[in-house]
Amino acid sequence: MLKKTLSFYTKYFAIWVVAFGVVAYVWPGPFVALKSYMNWFFALTMFGIGAVLEVADFKRI
C-alpha cells in the first residue's frame, strides 16, 4: 500500500509542482494566505525529492 502510494506521488510530483506554481502565479490571491506555511511546503518538496532517491544515487557521491 505504501509503495503504491509513494509510486503515484513520485510519478506525478514534478507535474504537481509546476501546475501549482503556474496557478499561484496567475491567481496569487488564494495563495497569499498560505505564505506563513512556506517553510512546511518547502519541507514537503524536499521530502518528495528524497522519496525518489535510491541507494544507487548515493553511491555516486
PDB file of N, CA and C in Angstrom:
ATOM      1  N   MET A   1       0.825  -1.194   0.000  1.00  0.00           N
ATOM      2  CA  MET A   1       0.000   0.000   0.000  1.00  0.00           C
ATOM      3  C   MET A   1       0.869   1.256   0.000  1.00  0.00           C
ATOM      4  N   LEU A   2       1.868   1.291   0.890  1.00  0.00           N
ATOM      5  CA  LEU A   2       2.744   2.455   0.969  1.00  0.00           C
ATOM      6  C   LEU A   2       3.551   2.615  -0.316  1.00  0.00           C
ATOM      7  N   LYS A   3       4.033   1.500  -0.842  1.00  0.00           N
ATOM      8  CA  LYS A   3       4.818   1.568  -2.075  1.00  0.00           C
ATOM      9  C   LYS A   3       3.962   2.084  -3.238  1.00  0.00           C
ATOM     10  N   LYS A   4       2.730   1.650  -3.312  1.00  0.00           N
ATOM     11  CA  LYS A   4       1.831   2.094  -4.376  1.00  0.00           C
ATOM     12  C   LYS A   4       1.528   3.586  -4.237  1.00  0.00           C
ATOM     13  N   THR A   5       1.298   4.036  -3.014  1.00  0.00           N
ATOM     14  CA  THR A   5       1.020   5.452  -2.767  1.00  0.00           C
ATOM     15  C   THR A   5       2.222   6.312  -3.116  1.00  0.00           C
ATOM     16  N   LEU A   6       3.402   5.912  -2.657  1.00  0.00           N
ATOM     17  CA  LEU A   6       4.609   6.679  -2.968  1.00  0.00           C
ATOM     18  C   LEU A   6       4.920   6.658  -4.458  1.00  0.00           C
ATOM     19  N   SER A   7       4.633   5.549  -5.109  1.00  0.00           N
ATOM     20  CA  SER A   7       4.855   5.470  -6.548  1.00  0.00           C
ATOM     21  C   SER A   7       3.974   6.477  -7.282  1.00  0.00           C
ATOM     22  N   PHE A   8       2.718   6.563  -6.900  1.00  0.00           N
ATOM     23  CA  PHE A   8       1.807   7.536  -7.513  1.00  0.00           C
ATOM     24  C   PHE A   8       2.261   8.954  -7.209  1.00  0.00           C
ATOM     25  N   TYR A   9       2.641   9.193  -5.972  1.00  0.00           N
ATOM     26  CA  TYR A   9       3.084  10.520  -5.537  1.00  0.00           C
ATOM     27  C   TYR A   9       4.322  10.964  -6.312  1.00  0.00           C
ATOM     28  N   THR A  10       5.291  10.108  -6.430  1.00  0.00           N
ATOM     29  CA  THR A  10       6.534  10.482  -7.105  1.00  0.00           C
ATOM     30  C   THR A  10       6.384  10.534  -8.622  1.00  0.00           C
ATOM     31  N   LYS A  11       5.472   9.743  -9.156  1.00  0.00           N
ATOM     32  CA  LYS A  11       5.288   9.727 -10.606  1.00  0.00           C
ATOM     33  C   LYS A  11       4.812  11.080 -11.124  1.00  0.00           C
ATOM     34  N   TYR A  12       3.938  11.732 -10.383  1.00  0.00           N
ATOM     35  CA  TYR A  12       3.361  12.997 -10.829  1.00  0.00           C
ATOM     36  C   TYR A  12       3.849  14.210 -10.031  1.00  0.00           C
ATOM     37  N   PHE A  13       4.881  14.052  -9.228  1.00  0.00           N
ATOM     38  CA  PHE A  13       5.338  15.133  -8.348  1.00  0.00           C
ATOM     39  C   PHE A  13       5.753  16.376  -9.126  1.00  0.00           C
ATOM     40  N   ALA A  14       6.554  16.222 -10.133  1.00  0.00           N
ATOM     41  CA  ALA A  14       7.027  17.379 -10.904  1.00  0.00           C
ATOM     42  C   ALA A  14       5.863  18.099 -11.584  1.00  0.00           C
ATOM     43  N   ILE A  15       4.910  17.348 -12.070  1.00  0.00           N
ATOM     44  CA  ILE A  15       3.744  17.954 -12.718  1.00  0.00           C
ATOM     45  C   ILE A  15       2.935  18.753 -11.704  1.00  0.00           C
ATOM     46  N   TRP A  16       2.767  18.219 -10.499  1.00  0.00           N
ATOM     47  CA  TRP A  16       2.021  18.936  -9.460  1.00  0.00           C
ATOM     48  C   TRP A  16       2.714  20.232  -9.077  1.00  0.00           C
ATOM     49  N   VAL A  17       4.013  20.180  -8.908  1.00  0.00           N
ATOM     50  CA  VAL A  17       4.762  21.378  -8.508  1.00  0.00           C
ATOM     51  C   VAL A  17       4.645  22.463  -9.573  1.00  0.00           C
ATOM     52  N   VAL A  18       4.836  22.099 -10.822  1.00  0.00           N
ATOM     53  CA  VAL A  18       4.747  23.080 -11.909  1.00  0.00           C
ATOM     54  C   VAL A  18       3.318  23.609 -12.039  1.00  0.00           C
ATOM     55  N   ALA A  19       2.341  22.735 -11.968  1.00  0.00           N
ATOM     56  CA  ALA A  19       0.944  23.160 -12.108  1.00  0.00           C
ATOM     57  C   ALA A  19       0.543  24.129 -10.997  1.00  0.00           C
ATOM     58  N   PHE A  20       0.874  23.808  -9.768  1.00  0.00           N
ATOM     59  CA  PHE A  20       0.530  24.710  -8.663  1.00  0.00           C
ATOM     60  C   PHE A  20       1.319  26.006  -8.741  1.00  0.00           C
ATOM     61  N   GLY A  21       2.549  25.950  -9.215  1.00  0.00           N
ATOM     62  CA  GLY A  21       3.329  27.171  -9.394  1.00  0.00           C
ATOM     63  C   GLY A  21       2.706  28.100 -10.418  1.00  0.00           C
ATOM     64  N   VAL A  22       2.260  27.546 -11.524  1.00  0.00           N
ATOM     65  CA  VAL A  22       1.621  28.356 -12.570  1.00  0.00           C
ATOM     66  C   VAL A  22       0.300  28.937 -12.064  1.00  0.00           C
ATOM     67  N   VAL A  23      -0.491  28.118 -11.404  1.00  0.00           N
ATOM     68  CA  VAL A  23      -1.771  28.601 -10.874  1.00  0.00           C
ATOM     69  C   VAL A  23      -1.545  29.705  -9.845  1.00  0.00           C
ATOM     70  N   ALA A  24      -0.572  29.545  -8.964  1.00  0.00           N
ATOM     71  CA  ALA A  24      -0.286  30.567  -7.951  1.00  0.00           C
ATOM     72  C   ALA A  24       0.248  31.844  -8.580  1.00  0.00           C
ATOM     73  N   TYR A  25       0.950  31.718  -9.673  1.00  0.00           N
ATOM     74  CA  TYR A  25       1.464  32.906 -10.362  1.00  0.00           C
ATOM     75  C   TYR A  25       0.338  33.674 -11.052  1.00  0.00           C
ATOM     76  N   VAL A  26      -0.572  32.943 -11.677  1.00  0.00           N
ATOM     77  CA  VAL A  26      -1.665  33.573 -12.412  1.00  0.00           C
ATOM     78  C   VAL A  26      -2.732  34.120 -11.456  1.00  0.00           C
ATOM     79  N   TRP A  27      -3.078  33.359 -10.421  1.00  0.00           N
ATOM     80  CA  TRP A  27      -4.085  33.773  -9.438  1.00  0.00           C
ATOM     81  C   TRP A  27      -3.476  33.755  -8.037  1.00  0.00           C
ATOM     82  N   PRO A  28      -2.697  34.766  -7.668  1.00  0.00           N
ATOM     83  CA  PRO A  28      -1.998  34.736  -6.375  1.00  0.00           C
ATOM     84  C   PRO A  28      -2.904  34.936  -5.162  1.00  0.00           C
ATOM     85  N   GLY A  29      -4.069  35.519  -5.343  1.00  0.00           N
ATOM     86  CA  GLY A  29      -4.952  35.836  -4.221  1.00  0.00           C
ATOM     87  C   GLY A  29      -5.193  34.699  -3.241  1.00  0.00           C
ATOM     88  N   PRO A  30      -5.661  33.545  -3.709  1.00  0.00           N
ATOM     89  CA  PRO A  30      -5.945  32.449  -2.774  1.00  0.00           C
ATOM     90  C   PRO A  30      -4.698  31.895  -2.082  1.00  0.00           C
ATOM     91  N   PHE A  31      -3.539  32.122  -2.660  1.00  0.00           N
ATOM     92  CA  PHE A  31      -2.315  31.548  -2.117  1.00  0.00           C
ATOM     93  C   PHE A  31      -1.608  32.466  -1.126  1.00  0.00           C
ATOM     94  N   VAL A  32      -2.033  33.730  -1.033  1.00  0.00           N
ATOM     95  CA  VAL A  32      -1.404  34.671  -0.105  1.00  0.00           C
ATOM     96  C   VAL A  32      -1.581  34.189   1.335  1.00  0.00           C
ATOM     97  N   ALA A  33      -2.717  33.598   1.643  1.00  0.00           N
ATOM     98  CA  ALA A  33      -2.967  33.094   2.994  1.00  0.00           C
ATOM     99  C   ALA A  33      -2.023  31.949   3.357  1.00  0.00           C
ATOM    100  N   LEU A  34      -1.446  31.292   2.369  1.00  0.00           N
ATOM    101  CA  LEU A  34      -0.548  30.162   2.612  1.00  0.00           C
ATOM    102  C   LEU A  34       0.903  30.589   2.811  1.00  0.00           C
ATOM    103  N   LYS A  35       1.164  31.878   2.735  1.00  0.00           N
ATOM    104  CA  LYS A  35       2.536  32.377   2.822  1.00  0.00           C
ATOM    105  C   LYS A  35       3.226  31.958   4.124  1.00  0.00           C
ATOM    106  N   SER A  36       2.495  31.932   5.221  1.00  0.00           N
ATOM    107  CA  SER A  36       3.102  31.570   6.505  1.00  0.00           C
ATOM    108  C   SER A  36       3.487  30.085   6.568  1.00  0.00           C
ATOM    109  N   TYR A  37       2.990  29.286   5.659  1.00  0.00           N
ATOM    110  CA  TYR A  37       3.310  27.857   5.623  1.00  0.00           C
ATOM    111  C   TYR A  37       4.402  27.519   4.614  1.00  0.00           C
ATOM    112  N   MET A  38       5.074  28.516   4.092  1.00  0.00           N
ATOM    113  CA  MET A  38       6.056  28.301   3.033  1.00  0.00           C
ATOM    114  C   MET A  38       7.163  27.333   3.462  1.00  0.00           C
ATOM    115  N   ASN A  39       7.620  27.430   4.708  1.00  0.00           N
ATOM    116  CA  ASN A  39       8.661  26.510   5.179  1.00  0.00           C
ATOM    117  C   ASN A  39       8.179  25.068   5.165  1.00  0.00           C
ATOM    118  N   TRP A  40       6.926  24.843   5.526  1.00  0.00           N
ATOM    119  CA  TRP A  40       6.378  23.489   5.501  1.00  0.00           C
ATOM    120  C   TRP A  40       6.241  22.964   4.068  1.00  0.00           C
ATOM    121  N   PHE A  41       5.856  23.841   3.162  1.00  0.00           N
ATOM    122  CA  PHE A  41       5.761  23.426   1.766  1.00  0.00           C
ATOM    123  C   PHE A  41       7.133  23.091   1.192  1.00  0.00           C
ATOM    124  N   PHE A  42       8.131  23.858   1.606  1.00  0.00           N
ATOM    125  CA  PHE A  42       9.496  23.559   1.170  1.00  0.00           C
ATOM    126  C   PHE A  42       9.939  22.205   1.729  1.00  0.00           C
ATOM    127  N   ALA A  43       9.609  21.943   2.984  1.00  0.00           N
ATOM    128  CA  ALA A  43       9.948  20.653   3.585  1.00  0.00           C
ATOM    129  C   ALA A  43       9.251  19.511   2.851  1.00  0.00           C
ATOM    130  N   LEU A  44       8.011  19.713   2.458  1.00  0.00           N
ATOM    131  CA  LEU A  44       7.283  18.695   1.698  1.00  0.00           C
ATOM    132  C   LEU A  44       7.934  18.457   0.339  1.00  0.00           C
ATOM    133  N   THR A  45       8.401  19.532  -0.279  1.00  0.00           N
ATOM    134  CA  THR A  45       9.101  19.403  -1.554  1.00  0.00           C
ATOM    135  C   THR A  45      10.388  18.606  -1.384  1.00  0.00           C
ATOM    136  N   MET A  46      11.144  18.903  -0.335  1.00  0.00           N
ATOM    137  CA  MET A  46      12.384  18.168  -0.085  1.00  0.00           C
ATOM    138  C   MET A  46      12.100  16.697   0.210  1.00  0.00           C
ATOM    139  N   PHE A  47      11.017  16.424   0.924  1.00  0.00           N
ATOM    140  CA  PHE A  47      10.628  15.039   1.174  1.00  0.00           C
ATOM    141  C   PHE A  47      10.310  14.329  -0.135  1.00  0.00           C
ATOM    142  N   GLY A  48       9.596  15.012  -1.011  1.00  0.00           N
ATOM    143  CA  GLY A  48       9.255  14.427  -2.307  1.00  0.00           C
ATOM    144  C   GLY A  48      10.482  14.102  -3.128  1.00  0.00           C
ATOM    145  N   ILE A  49      11.454  14.984  -3.096  1.00  0.00           N
ATOM    146  CA  ILE A  49      12.695  14.725  -3.820  1.00  0.00           C
ATOM    147  C   ILE A  49      13.434  13.552  -3.185  1.00  0.00           C
ATOM    148  N   GLY A  50      13.474  13.531  -1.859  1.00  0.00           N
ATOM    149  CA  GLY A  50      14.143  12.434  -1.166  1.00  0.00           C
ATOM    150  C   GLY A  50      13.452  11.098  -1.371  1.00  0.00           C
ATOM    151  N   ALA A  51      12.152  11.127  -1.567  1.00  0.00           N
ATOM    152  CA  ALA A  51      11.400   9.886  -1.747  1.00  0.00           C
ATOM    153  C   ALA A  51      11.733   9.194  -3.062  1.00  0.00           C
ATOM    154  N   VAL A  52      12.231   9.933  -4.022  1.00  0.00           N
ATOM    155  CA  VAL A  52      12.543   9.319  -5.311  1.00  0.00           C
ATOM    156  C   VAL A  52      13.996   8.875  -5.410  1.00  0.00           C
ATOM    157  N   LEU A  53      14.802   9.177  -4.396  1.00  0.00           N
ATOM    158  CA  LEU A  53      16.200   8.751  -4.421  1.00  0.00           C
ATOM    159  C   LEU A  53      16.309   7.261  -4.142  1.00  0.00           C
ATOM    160  N   GLU A  54      17.309   6.658  -4.727  1.00  0.00           N
ATOM    161  CA  GLU A  54      17.583   5.247  -4.499  1.00  0.00           C
ATOM    162  C   GLU A  54      18.999   5.113  -3.962  1.00  0.00           C
ATOM    163  N   VAL A  55      19.345   3.939  -3.475  1.00  0.00           N
ATOM    164  CA  VAL A  55      20.676   3.708  -2.918  1.00  0.00           C
ATOM    165  C   VAL A  55      21.746   3.992  -3.965  1.00  0.00           C
ATOM    166  N   ALA A  56      21.489   3.679  -5.203  1.00  0.00           N
ATOM    167  CA  ALA A  56      22.463   3.918  -6.275  1.00  0.00           C
ATOM    168  C   ALA A  56      22.779   5.404  -6.431  1.00  0.00           C
ATOM    169  N   ASP A  57      21.837   6.265  -6.112  1.00  0.00           N
ATOM    170  CA  ASP A  57      22.080   7.704  -6.198  1.00  0.00           C
ATOM    171  C   ASP A  57      23.129   8.154  -5.191  1.00  0.00           C
ATOM    172  N   PHE A  58      23.190   7.502  -4.041  1.00  0.00           N
ATOM    173  CA  PHE A  58      24.160   7.869  -3.019  1.00  0.00           C
ATOM    174  C   PHE A  58      25.540   7.284  -3.299  1.00  0.00           C
ATOM    175  N   LYS A  59      25.605   6.223  -4.050  1.00  0.00           N
ATOM    176  CA  LYS A  59      26.892   5.599  -4.364  1.00  0.00           C
ATOM    177  C   LYS A  59      27.741   6.489  -5.260  1.00  0.00           C
ATOM    178  N   ARG A  60      27.110   7.365  -6.018  1.00  0.00           N
ATOM    179  CA  ARG A  60      27.852   8.251  -6.914  1.00  0.00           C
ATOM    180  C   ARG A  60      28.547   9.376  -6.162  1.00  0.00           C
ATOM    181  N   ILE A  61      28.156   9.629  -4.925  1.00  0.00           N
ATOM    182  CA  ILE A  61      28.734  10.746  -4.165  1.00  0.00           C
ATOM    183  C   ILE A  61      30.084  10.363  -3.608  1.00  0.00           C
TER     184      ILE A  61
END
